[in-house]
Amino acid sequence: MRILVAGTAEAGRSIPVSQVEAAADLYLKHRWRAPRRYGAVAPLAFVLADSRAESLDPAEMQTLAVELEAGLFPGREAGQVCLLTFEGDETAVLQFASLSQAALAGLIAGRGYAGPPGHVQVITAEEIRAVPSAPSEAVVEEAPRAAPDAAALTPAQDAPAASAAEPIVEPAAEAATADARDPAQSATLAAVAKPATAKPPPQPEKPKPPPPPATGWWGVYHPPSESFVGAMIGLRSDLLSPRPTEDAALLSRDLNCLNDAQASFAKAGDAGMLFVPFSFWNLTSPASQEAYKRRLSRYPMAMQARLGATIYDTPREPSLGLLSQIRAFLQPHFAYIDLNITEPNFPVGTLPGDLATSITLTLPDDDLRMRIEAIAKFASAQSAYRAKGVRQGVTGLRDARELDACRAAGLRFVSGPAITDLMASPIGAASAQGLPLKVA
């Protein structure tokens, strides 16, 4: 991994390389934990090793770019820190680590470099893109394109002119001579001597369908009125594997959701409440807050009255001081603050009523009986929730019997695969009739 810092001059002072290295080393010490290993091999160059993975996770590297940028350039526009990752054999990695800043700039521009090939990615807080490790193909192929033209002219000058009525016949000796010539020239002669046997140009490959989007929307359903009242954005990867636990990976997921949610605002139409996710512990980190803030600065203020923040990984007994700080951070952008919990016996009685507008239970990954018991236990505290003015919701429903249990208990907001599939855009606030309610 190589680090480039652009625009390091500020108020006549440049940031020392040692300060950037110290920030990166501190990050890797806390994030790149055993059994993964890392080490500095040159100025602003680190070798990262992970025996459990075949390649680096670019999203995790982007989180590093975001946090380095927030720590080194607080308040500055995005684009101050650029990471280059290189994946290859040990010799190639060490040669990449010794490249000059000018050579790295050439890689970023797509011009490649003269060393061993590898997989190179340019990563900033704003983008992840692969670049060629070899010099540009346009430069490499310029000479081969010219060679066939010269080869085609040379035999034509030496051969006697053939009558238009005479067929062109290639003698065996001439064919053998052609095979001994330069490959480009031989190919050109064969094309002249045997036009009838020339292969038709290859048919263009059919374009592959684009991969499904990384995010989608779950409908938020209100059983008492049999209607949808909004939607919450989620990641498609969660349908296939458990959510990661490391803060860096969670921050990257949240930033992706914030980006995609913003793109969906124009399509939201009359959608009601729109919820986006935040990690509780990342909301307590200044560097992660800076990354969140950069995304939220693009959110239109006109949407504030319809937006909600779902804070997942909320501990069973969260610090009231931290909750107050989180609320102050989110309130300028969100009208609804939802605490997502996994303990159905969450002590809502100790929570000041103005710190959250709702509390949503994520059902445990257990059998149906245990999940319905969790719904009943959560619903048993309804009087305490009403006394605080806090709404209750349940998410992750995957069976019609779970919806029936929520209805019977009087719980008012539900979502999950049993309610809707993961949809491409937020659902409108409307009656469930004719809308994609999967169970009724």
CSV table of C-alpha atoms in Angstrom, one decimal:
chain,number,residue,atom,x,y,z
A,1,MET,CA,0.0,0.0,0.0
A,2,ARG,CA,1.4,3.4,-1.0
A,3,ILE,CA,0.1,6.7,0.3
A,4,LEU,CA,0.1,10.0,-1.7
A,5,VAL,CA,-0.9,13.2,0.0
A,6,ALA,CA,-2.0,16.1,-2.3
A,7,GLY,CA,-2.1,19.7,-1.4
A,8,THR,CA,-0.1,19.3,1.8
A,9,ALA,CA,0.8,23.0,2.0
A,10,GLU,CA,-1.4,24.8,4.4
A,11,ALA,CA,-0.7,28.3,5.8
A,12,GLY,CA,2.8,28.0,4.4
A,13,ARG,CA,3.5,24.7,6.3
A,14,SER,CA,3.6,21.2,4.8
A,15,ILE,CA,2.6,18.1,6.8
A,16,PRO,CA,5.7,16.0,7.5
A,17,VAL,CA,5.9,12.5,6.0
A,18,SER,CA,6.5,11.2,9.5
A,19,GLN,CA,3.1,12.6,10.7
A,20,VAL,CA,1.3,10.8,7.8
A,21,GLU,CA,3.2,7.6,8.5
A,22,ALA,CA,2.4,7.8,12.2
A,23,ALA,CA,-1.3,8.2,11.5
A,24,ALA,CA,-1.3,5.3,9.1
A,25,ASP,CA,0.7,3.1,11.5
A,26,LEU,CA,-1.7,3.9,14.4
A,27,TYR,CA,-4.7,3.0,12.2
A,28,LEU,CA,-3.2,-0.3,11.0
A,29,LYS,CA,-2.2,-1.2,14.6
A,30,HIS,CA,-5.9,-1.0,15.7
A,31,ARG,CA,-7.6,-2.2,12.5
A,32,TRP,CA,-5.2,-4.7,10.9
A,33,ARG,CA,-5.2,-7.1,13.8
A,34,ALA,CA,-3.6,-10.5,14.1
A,35,PRO,CA,-3.4,-12.9,12.5
A,36,ARG,CA,-3.1,-10.3,9.7
A,37,ARG,CA,0.3,-8.6,9.6
A,38,TYR,CA,1.7,-5.3,8.3
A,39,GLY,CA,5.0,-3.5,8.1
A,40,ALA,CA,6.6,-0.3,6.8
A,41,VAL,CA,9.0,-1.0,4.0
A,42,ALA,CA,9.7,2.5,2.6
A,43,PRO,CA,8.5,6.1,3.2
A,44,LEU,CA,4.7,6.1,3.0
A,45,ALA,CA,4.8,2.4,1.9
A,46,PHE,CA,3.3,-0.5,3.9
A,47,VAL,CA,3.1,-4.2,3.1
A,48,LEU,CA,-0.1,-5.8,4.3
A,49,ALA,CA,-0.6,-9.5,4.7
A,50,ASP,CA,-3.7,-11.5,5.4
A,51,SER,CA,-3.4,-15.3,5.1
A,52,ARG,CA,-7.2,-15.7,5.3
A,53,ALA,CA,-8.0,-13.6,2.2
A,54,GLU,CA,-7.0,-13.9,-1.5
A,55,SER,CA,-7.2,-10.1,-2.1
A,56,LEU,CA,-7.4,-6.8,-0.2
A,57,ASP,CA,-10.9,-5.5,0.5
A,58,PRO,CA,-11.0,-2.1,-1.3
A,59,ALA,CA,-13.9,-0.9,0.8
A,60,GLU,CA,-11.7,-1.4,3.9
A,61,MET,CA,-8.9,0.5,2.3
A,62,GLN,CA,-11.3,3.3,1.4
A,63,THR,CA,-12.2,3.6,5.1
A,64,LEU,CA,-8.5,4.0,5.8
A,65,ALA,CA,-8.4,6.9,3.2
A,66,VAL,CA,-11.4,8.5,4.8
A,67,GLU,CA,-10.0,8.3,8.4
A,68,LEU,CA,-6.5,9.4,7.4
A,69,GLU,CA,-8.0,12.4,5.5
A,70,ALA,CA,-10.3,13.3,8.5
A,71,GLY,CA,-7.4,13.1,10.9
A,72,LEU,CA,-4.8,15.0,8.8
A,73,PHE,CA,-7.0,17.5,7.0
A,74,PRO,CA,-10.1,18.2,9.2
A,75,GLY,CA,-12.5,20.5,7.4
A,76,ARG,CA,-10.8,20.2,4.1
A,77,GLU,CA,-12.6,19.1,0.9
A,78,ALA,CA,-12.3,15.4,-0.1
A,79,GLY,CA,-9.4,14.3,-2.2
A,80,GLN,CA,-6.4,15.1,0.0
A,81,VAL,CA,-5.3,11.5,0.5
A,82,CYS,CA,-5.0,8.9,-2.2
A,83,LEU,CA,-4.0,5.2,-1.5
A,84,LEU,CA,-2.6,2.9,-4.1
A,85,THR,CA,-2.9,-0.8,-3.5
A,86,PHE,CA,-0.8,-3.3,-5.4
A,87,GLU,CA,-1.4,-7.1,-5.3
A,88,GLY,CA,1.3,-9.3,-6.8
A,89,ASP,CA,4.2,-11.6,-5.9
A,90,GLU,CA,6.7,-10.6,-3.3
A,91,THR,CA,9.3,-9.3,-5.7
A,92,ALA,CA,6.7,-7.2,-7.5
A,93,VAL,CA,5.3,-5.8,-4.2
A,94,LEU,CA,8.8,-4.7,-3.0
A,95,GLN,CA,9.5,-3.0,-6.4
A,96,PHE,CA,6.2,-1.2,-6.2
A,97,ALA,CA,7.1,-0.1,-2.7
A,98,SER,CA,10.2,1.6,-4.0
A,99,LEU,CA,8.5,3.6,-6.8
A,100,SER,CA,9.0,7.4,-6.8
A,101,GLN,CA,6.1,9.8,-6.2
A,102,ALA,CA,6.3,10.7,-10.0
A,103,ALA,CA,6.0,7.0,-11.0
A,104,LEU,CA,3.0,6.7,-8.7
A,105,ALA,CA,1.4,9.8,-10.3
A,106,GLY,CA,1.8,8.0,-13.7
A,107,LEU,CA,0.0,5.0,-12.3
A,108,ILE,CA,-2.8,7.1,-11.1
A,109,ALA,CA,-3.1,8.7,-14.5
A,110,GLY,CA,-3.3,5.3,-16.1
A,111,ARG,CA,0.1,5.2,-17.8
A,112,GLY,CA,1.3,2.2,-15.9
A,113,TYR,CA,4.9,1.5,-14.9
A,114,ALA,CA,7.8,-0.6,-16.2
A,115,GLY,CA,7.9,-3.1,-13.3
A,116,PRO,CA,6.3,-6.5,-12.9
A,117,PRO,CA,2.6,-6.7,-13.4
A,118,GLY,CA,0.1,-6.7,-10.6
A,119,HIS,CA,-3.4,-5.6,-9.6
A,120,VAL,CA,-3.4,-1.9,-8.9
A,121,GLN,CA,-6.2,0.2,-7.5
A,122,VAL,CA,-6.5,3.9,-6.8
A,123,ILE,CA,-8.5,4.6,-3.7
A,124,THR,CA,-9.7,7.9,-2.3
A,125,ALA,CA,-12.5,8.9,0.0
A,126,GLU,CA,-14.7,9.5,-3.1
A,127,GLU,CA,-13.8,6.5,-5.5
A,128,ILE,CA,-12.3,3.1,-6.0
A,129,ARG,CA,-10.9,2.4,-9.5
A,130,ALA,CA,-8.5,-0.1,-11.0
A,131,VAL,CA,-5.7,1.2,-13.2
A,132,PRO,CA,-3.3,-0.8,-15.5
A,133,SER,CA,0.0,-1.8,-14.0
A,134,ALA,CA,1.7,-2.0,-17.5
A,135,PRO,CA,2.2,1.0,-19.8
A,136,SER,CA,-0.9,2.1,-21.7
A,137,GLU,CA,-2.1,-0.3,-24.4
A,138,ALA,CA,-2.5,2.5,-26.8
A,139,VAL,CA,1.3,3.1,-26.7
A,140,VAL,CA,2.3,-0.5,-26.7
A,141,GLU,CA,0.1,-1.5,-29.7
A,142,GLU,CA,1.0,1.4,-31.9
A,143,ALA,CA,4.1,-0.3,-33.4
A,144,PRO,CA,2.4,-3.7,-34.1
A,145,ARG,CA,-0.4,-1.9,-35.9
A,146,ALA,CA,2.1,-0.4,-38.3
A,147,ALA,CA,4.0,-3.7,-38.9
A,148,PRO,CA,1.3,-5.4,-41.0
A,149,ASP,CA,1.0,-2.4,-43.4
A,150,ALA,CA,4.8,-2.5,-44.1
A,151,ALA,CA,4.7,-6.3,-44.5
A,152,ALA,CA,1.9,-6.1,-47.0
A,153,LEU,CA,3.8,-3.6,-49.2
A,154,THR,CA,7.1,-5.5,-49.4
A,155,PRO,CA,5.9,-8.8,-51.1
A,156,ALA,CA,3.7,-6.8,-53.4
A,157,GLN,CA,6.6,-4.9,-54.8
A,158,ASP,CA,8.7,-8.1,-55.4
A,159,ALA,CA,5.9,-10.3,-56.9
A,160,PRO,CA,5.1,-10.1,-60.7
A,161,ALA,CA,1.8,-8.6,-61.6
A,162,ALA,CA,-0.9,-11.3,-62.0
A,163,SER,CA,-3.5,-11.3,-64.8
A,164,ALA,CA,-6.9,-10.5,-63.6
A,165,ALA,CA,-8.2,-13.7,-65.3
A,166,GLU,CA,-5.6,-15.9,-63.6
A,167,PRO,CA,-6.4,-17.4,-60.1
A,168,ILE,CA,-3.8,-16.8,-57.4
A,169,VAL,CA,-2.3,-20.1,-56.4
A,170,GLU,CA,0.1,-20.4,-53.4
A,171,PRO,CA,2.9,-23.0,-54.1
A,172,ALA,CA,4.0,-25.3,-51.3
A,173,ALA,CA,7.5,-23.7,-51.3
A,174,GLU,CA,6.1,-20.2,-51.1
A,175,ALA,CA,3.9,-21.3,-48.1
A,176,ALA,CA,6.9,-22.7,-46.4
A,177,THR,CA,8.9,-19.5,-47.0
A,178,ALA,CA,6.0,-17.5,-45.7
A,179,ASP,CA,5.9,-19.5,-42.5
A,180,ALA,CA,9.6,-18.7,-41.9
A,181,ARG,CA,9.0,-15.0,-42.2
A,182,ASP,CA,8.1,-12.5,-39.6
A,183,PRO,CA,4.7,-13.6,-38.0
A,184,ALA,CA,3.0,-10.3,-39.0
A,185,GLN,CA,4.3,-10.6,-42.5
A,186,SER,CA,3.3,-14.3,-42.8
A,187,ALA,CA,-0.2,-13.5,-41.7
A,188,THR,CA,-0.5,-10.7,-44.2
A,189,LEU,CA,0.7,-12.9,-47.1
A,190,ALA,CA,-1.9,-15.6,-46.2
A,191,ALA,CA,-4.6,-13.0,-46.3
A,192,VAL,CA,-3.5,-11.9,-49.8
A,193,ALA,CA,-3.0,-15.4,-51.2
A,194,LYS,CA,-6.2,-17.0,-49.8
A,195,PRO,CA,-8.9,-14.4,-49.6
A,196,ALA,CA,-11.6,-17.1,-49.9
A,197,THR,CA,-10.5,-18.8,-46.7
A,198,ALA,CA,-10.3,-15.7,-44.6
A,199,LYS,CA,-12.3,-16.2,-41.4
A,200,PRO,CA,-15.3,-13.9,-40.9
A,201,PRO,CA,-14.7,-11.2,-38.2
A,202,PRO,CA,-15.7,-12.4,-34.8
A,203,GLN,CA,-19.1,-11.5,-33.6
A,204,PRO,CA,-19.2,-9.0,-30.7
A,205,GLU,CA,-20.0,-10.6,-27.4
A,206,LYS,CA,-23.4,-10.0,-26.0
A,207,PRO,CA,-23.1,-7.5,-23.1
A,208,LYS,CA,-23.4,-9.1,-19.7
A,209,PRO,CA,-26.3,-8.0,-17.6
A,210,PRO,CA,-25.2,-5.5,-14.9
A,211,PRO,CA,-24.8,-7.0,-11.4
A,212,PRO,CA,-27.7,-6.3,-9.0
A,213,PRO,CA,-27.3,-3.1,-6.9
A,214,ALA,CA,-25.5,-3.5,-3.6
A,215,THR,CA,-28.4,-1.9,-1.7
A,216,GLY,CA,-32.2,-2.0,-1.7
A,217,TRP,CA,-35.2,-0.9,0.4
A,218,TRP,CA,-37.3,-2.8,2.9
A,219,GLY,CA,-40.9,-1.6,3.3
A,220,VAL,CA,-41.9,-0.4,6.8
A,221,TYR,CA,-45.4,-1.8,7.4
A,222,HIS,CA,-48.1,-0.5,9.9
A,223,PRO,CA,-50.3,-3.5,10.7
A,224,PRO,CA,-53.2,-1.5,12.4
A,225,SER,CA,-53.9,0.5,9.3
A,226,GLU,CA,-52.7,-2.2,6.8
A,227,SER,CA,-50.5,0.3,5.1
A,228,PHE,CA,-46.8,1.1,4.4
A,229,VAL,CA,-45.5,4.1,6.1
A,230,GLY,CA,-41.9,4.3,4.8
A,231,ALA,CA,-38.8,2.3,3.9
A,232,MET,CA,-35.4,1.5,5.3
A,233,ILE,CA,-32.3,0.9,3.1
A,234,GLY,CA,-30.3,-2.3,3.5
A,235,LEU,CA,-27.5,-4.3,1.9
A,236,ARG,CA,-28.1,-7.2,-0.4
A,237,SER,CA,-25.0,-9.0,1.0
A,238,ASP,CA,-26.8,-9.4,4.3
A,239,LEU,CA,-29.1,-11.9,2.6
A,240,LEU,CA,-26.2,-14.2,2.0
A,241,SER,CA,-23.8,-13.8,4.9
A,242,PRO,CA,-23.7,-12.3,8.4
A,243,ARG,CA,-23.0,-8.6,8.8
A,244,PRO,CA,-19.3,-7.9,9.6
A,245,THR,CA,-18.3,-6.8,13.1
A,246,GLU,CA,-15.3,-4.6,12.5
A,247,ASP,CA,-15.8,-0.8,12.8
A,248,ALA,CA,-14.0,-0.1,9.5
A,249,ALA,CA,-16.2,-2.5,7.5
A,250,LEU,CA,-19.3,-1.1,9.1
A,251,LEU,CA,-18.4,2.4,8.3
A,252,SER,CA,-17.8,1.5,4.7
A,253,ARG,CA,-21.3,-0.1,4.5
A,254,ASP,CA,-22.9,2.9,6.1
A,255,LEU,CA,-21.3,5.3,3.7
A,256,ASN,CA,-22.5,3.1,0.7
A,257,CYS,CA,-26.0,3.2,2.1
A,258,LEU,CA,-25.9,7.0,2.6
A,259,ASN,CA,-24.7,7.5,-1.0
A,260,ASP,CA,-27.4,5.2,-2.5
A,261,ALA,CA,-30.1,6.6,-0.3
A,262,GLN,CA,-29.4,10.1,-1.6
A,263,ALA,CA,-29.6,8.9,-5.2
A,264,SER,CA,-33.0,7.4,-4.4
A,265,PHE,CA,-34.5,10.6,-2.9
A,266,ALA,CA,-35.5,11.9,-6.4
A,267,LYS,CA,-37.4,8.6,-6.9
A,268,ALA,CA,-39.0,8.5,-3.5
A,269,GLY,CA,-42.2,10.3,-4.6
A,270,ASP,CA,-44.7,10.2,-1.8
A,271,ALA,CA,-42.7,7.7,0.3
A,272,GLY,CA,-43.1,8.3,4.0
A,273,MET,CA,-40.3,7.9,6.5
A,274,LEU,CA,-36.9,6.9,5.0
A,275,PHE,CA,-34.4,5.3,7.3
A,276,VAL,CA,-30.6,5.0,6.8
A,277,PRO,CA,-28.2,3.0,9.1
A,278,PHE,CA,-25.4,4.2,11.4
A,279,SER,CA,-23.1,2.1,13.6
A,280,PHE,CA,-23.5,3.2,17.3
A,281,TRP,CA,-19.7,2.8,17.9
A,282,ASN,CA,-18.7,4.6,14.7
A,283,LEU,CA,-20.9,7.5,15.8
A,284,THR,CA,-18.8,7.9,18.9
A,285,SER,CA,-15.5,8.1,16.8
A,286,PRO,CA,-14.5,11.6,15.7
A,287,ALA,CA,-12.8,10.3,12.5
A,288,SER,CA,-15.9,8.3,11.6
A,289,GLN,CA,-18.2,11.2,12.4
A,290,GLU,CA,-16.2,13.3,9.9
A,291,ALA,CA,-16.8,10.7,7.2
A,292,TYR,CA,-20.5,10.6,8.0
A,293,LYS,CA,-20.7,14.4,8.1
A,294,ARG,CA,-19.1,14.6,4.6
A,295,ARG,CA,-21.9,12.4,3.2
A,296,LEU,CA,-24.7,14.1,5.1
A,297,SER,CA,-23.6,17.6,3.9
A,298,ARG,CA,-25.0,16.6,0.5
A,299,TYR,CA,-28.4,15.7,1.8
A,300,PRO,CA,-31.2,18.2,0.9
A,301,MET,CA,-32.6,20.1,3.8
A,302,ALA,CA,-36.0,19.8,2.3
A,303,MET,CA,-35.9,16.0,3.1
A,304,GLN,CA,-35.1,16.4,6.8
A,305,ALA,CA,-38.7,16.0,8.0
A,306,ARG,CA,-39.0,12.6,6.3
A,307,LEU,CA,-35.6,11.1,7.2
A,308,GLY,CA,-34.8,8.8,10.0
A,309,ALA,CA,-31.5,7.4,11.4
A,310,THR,CA,-31.4,3.8,12.5
A,311,ILE,CA,-28.6,3.3,15.0
A,312,TYR,CA,-27.7,-0.4,15.1
A,313,ASP,CA,-25.5,-2.2,17.6
A,314,THR,CA,-27.0,-0.1,20.4
A,315,PRO,CA,-25.8,-1.7,23.6
A,316,ARG,CA,-28.3,-2.9,26.2
A,317,GLU,CA,-27.4,-0.1,28.6
A,318,PRO,CA,-26.0,2.7,26.5
A,319,SER,CA,-24.3,5.7,28.0
A,320,LEU,CA,-26.8,8.6,28.2
A,321,GLY,CA,-23.9,11.0,27.5
A,322,LEU,CA,-23.0,9.2,24.3
A,323,LEU,CA,-26.7,9.0,23.3
A,324,SER,CA,-27.0,12.8,23.8
A,325,GLN,CA,-23.9,13.4,21.6
A,326,ILE,CA,-25.2,11.1,18.9
A,327,ARG,CA,-28.6,12.8,18.9
A,328,ALA,CA,-27.0,16.3,18.7
A,329,PHE,CA,-24.9,15.0,15.7
A,330,LEU,CA,-27.8,13.5,13.8
A,331,GLN,CA,-30.7,15.9,14.7
A,332,PRO,CA,-29.8,18.6,12.0
A,333,HIS,CA,-30.4,16.0,9.3
A,334,PHE,CA,-33.0,13.6,10.7
A,335,ALA,CA,-36.4,14.0,12.1
A,336,TYR,CA,-36.5,10.5,13.5
A,337,ILE,CA,-33.8,8.8,15.7
A,338,ASP,CA,-34.4,5.0,15.9
A,339,LEU,CA,-32.3,2.8,18.3
A,340,ASN,CA,-31.9,-0.7,16.9
A,341,ILE,CA,-31.6,-3.3,19.7
A,342,THR,CA,-31.1,-7.0,20.0
A,343,GLU,CA,-32.2,-7.4,23.6
A,344,PRO,CA,-36.1,-7.6,23.9
A,345,ASN,CA,-35.8,-6.6,27.6
A,346,PHE,CA,-34.1,-3.3,26.8
A,347,PRO,CA,-34.4,-1.0,29.9
A,348,VAL,CA,-36.4,1.8,28.3
A,349,GLY,CA,-37.4,3.1,31.7
A,350,THR,CA,-33.9,4.5,32.2
A,351,LEU,CA,-33.9,6.3,28.9
A,352,PRO,CA,-34.9,10.0,28.7
A,353,GLY,CA,-37.8,10.3,26.3
A,354,ASP,CA,-36.2,12.9,24.0
A,355,LEU,CA,-33.2,10.8,23.0
A,356,ALA,CA,-35.0,8.6,20.5
A,357,THR,CA,-38.3,8.6,18.6
A,358,SER,CA,-38.4,4.8,18.3
A,359,ILE,CA,-36.8,1.6,19.4
A,360,THR,CA,-36.7,-1.3,17.0
A,361,LEU,CA,-36.0,-4.9,17.9
A,362,THR,CA,-33.9,-7.0,15.5
A,363,LEU,CA,-35.1,-10.6,16.0
A,364,PRO,CA,-32.5,-13.2,17.0
A,365,ASP,CA,-31.2,-15.7,14.5
A,366,ASP,CA,-32.9,-18.6,16.3
A,367,ASP,CA,-35.8,-20.9,15.6
A,368,LEU,CA,-39.3,-19.7,15.2
A,369,ARG,CA,-40.3,-20.4,18.8
A,370,MET,CA,-37.4,-18.3,20.2
A,371,ARG,CA,-38.2,-15.4,17.8
A,372,ILE,CA,-41.9,-15.3,18.8
A,373,GLU,CA,-40.9,-15.4,22.4
A,374,ALA,CA,-38.6,-12.4,21.8
A,375,ILE,CA,-41.6,-10.5,20.2
A,376,ALA,CA,-43.8,-11.3,23.2
A,377,LYS,CA,-41.1,-10.2,25.7
A,378,PHE,CA,-40.5,-6.9,23.8
A,379,ALA,CA,-44.2,-6.2,23.5
A,380,SER,CA,-44.7,-6.8,27.3
A,381,ALA,CA,-43.0,-3.4,27.9
A,382,GLN,CA,-45.5,-1.4,25.8
A,383,SER,CA,-46.7,0.7,28.7
A,384,ALA,CA,-43.2,1.8,29.6
A,385,TYR,CA,-42.6,2.8,25.9
A,386,ARG,CA,-45.8,4.7,25.7
A,387,ALA,CA,-44.9,6.5,28.9
A,388,LYS,CA,-41.7,7.7,27.3
A,389,GLY,CA,-43.4,8.6,24.0
A,390,VAL,CA,-41.2,6.1,22.2
A,391,ARG,CA,-42.6,3.9,19.4
A,392,GLN,CA,-41.8,0.2,19.1
A,393,GLY,CA,-40.9,-1.6,15.9
A,394,VAL,CA,-39.7,-5.1,15.0
A,395,THR,CA,-37.4,-5.8,12.0
A,396,GLY,CA,-36.1,-9.0,10.4
A,397,LEU,CA,-39.5,-10.8,10.2
A,398,ARG,CA,-39.2,-13.8,8.0
A,399,ASP,CA,-42.4,-15.8,8.7
A,400,ALA,CA,-46.1,-15.0,8.5
A,401,ARG,CA,-46.5,-16.3,12.1
A,402,GLU,CA,-44.1,-13.7,13.3
A,403,LEU,CA,-46.2,-11.0,11.7
A,404,ASP,CA,-49.3,-12.5,13.4
A,405,ALA,CA,-47.5,-12.4,16.7
A,406,CYS,CA,-46.7,-8.7,16.2
A,407,ARG,CA,-50.3,-8.0,15.3
A,408,ALA,CA,-51.6,-9.8,18.3
A,409,ALA,CA,-49.2,-8.0,20.6
A,410,GLY,CA,-50.2,-4.6,19.2
A,411,LEU,CA,-46.8,-3.7,17.8
A,412,ARG,CA,-47.1,-1.0,15.2
A,413,PHE,CA,-44.1,-1.0,12.9
A,414,VAL,CA,-42.6,-4.1,11.2
A,415,SER,CA,-40.3,-4.9,8.4
A,416,GLY,CA,-38.2,-7.7,6.9
A,417,PRO,CA,-38.2,-10.4,4.2
A,418,ALA,CA,-41.7,-11.7,5.3
A,419,ILE,CA,-43.1,-8.2,4.6
A,420,THR,CA,-41.4,-7.3,1.3
A,421,ASP,CA,-38.5,-8.3,-0.9
A,422,LEU,CA,-35.5,-6.0,-1.0
A,423,MET,CA,-36.9,-3.4,-3.5
A,424,ALA,CA,-35.0,-1.2,-5.9
A,425,SER,CA,-36.6,2.0,-4.6
A,426,PRO,CA,-38.5,3.2,-1.5
A,427,ILE,CA,-42.1,2.2,-1.3
A,428,GLY,CA,-44.7,5.0,-1.2
A,429,ALA,CA,-46.8,5.7,1.9
A,430,ALA,CA,-50.0,4.0,0.9
A,431,SER,CA,-52.5,1.2,1.5
A,432,ALA,CA,-51.0,-2.3,1.3
A,433,GLN,CA,-53.6,-3.2,-1.4
A,434,GLY,CA,-51.8,-3.7,-4.7
A,435,LEU,CA,-48.4,-3.1,-3.0
A,436,PRO,CA,-45.7,-5.9,-2.5
A,437,LEU,CA,-46.9,-7.1,0.9
A,438,LYS,CA,-45.8,-10.7,0.9
A,439,VAL,CA,-48.0,-11.8,3.8
A,440,ALA,CA,-51.3,-10.4,5.0
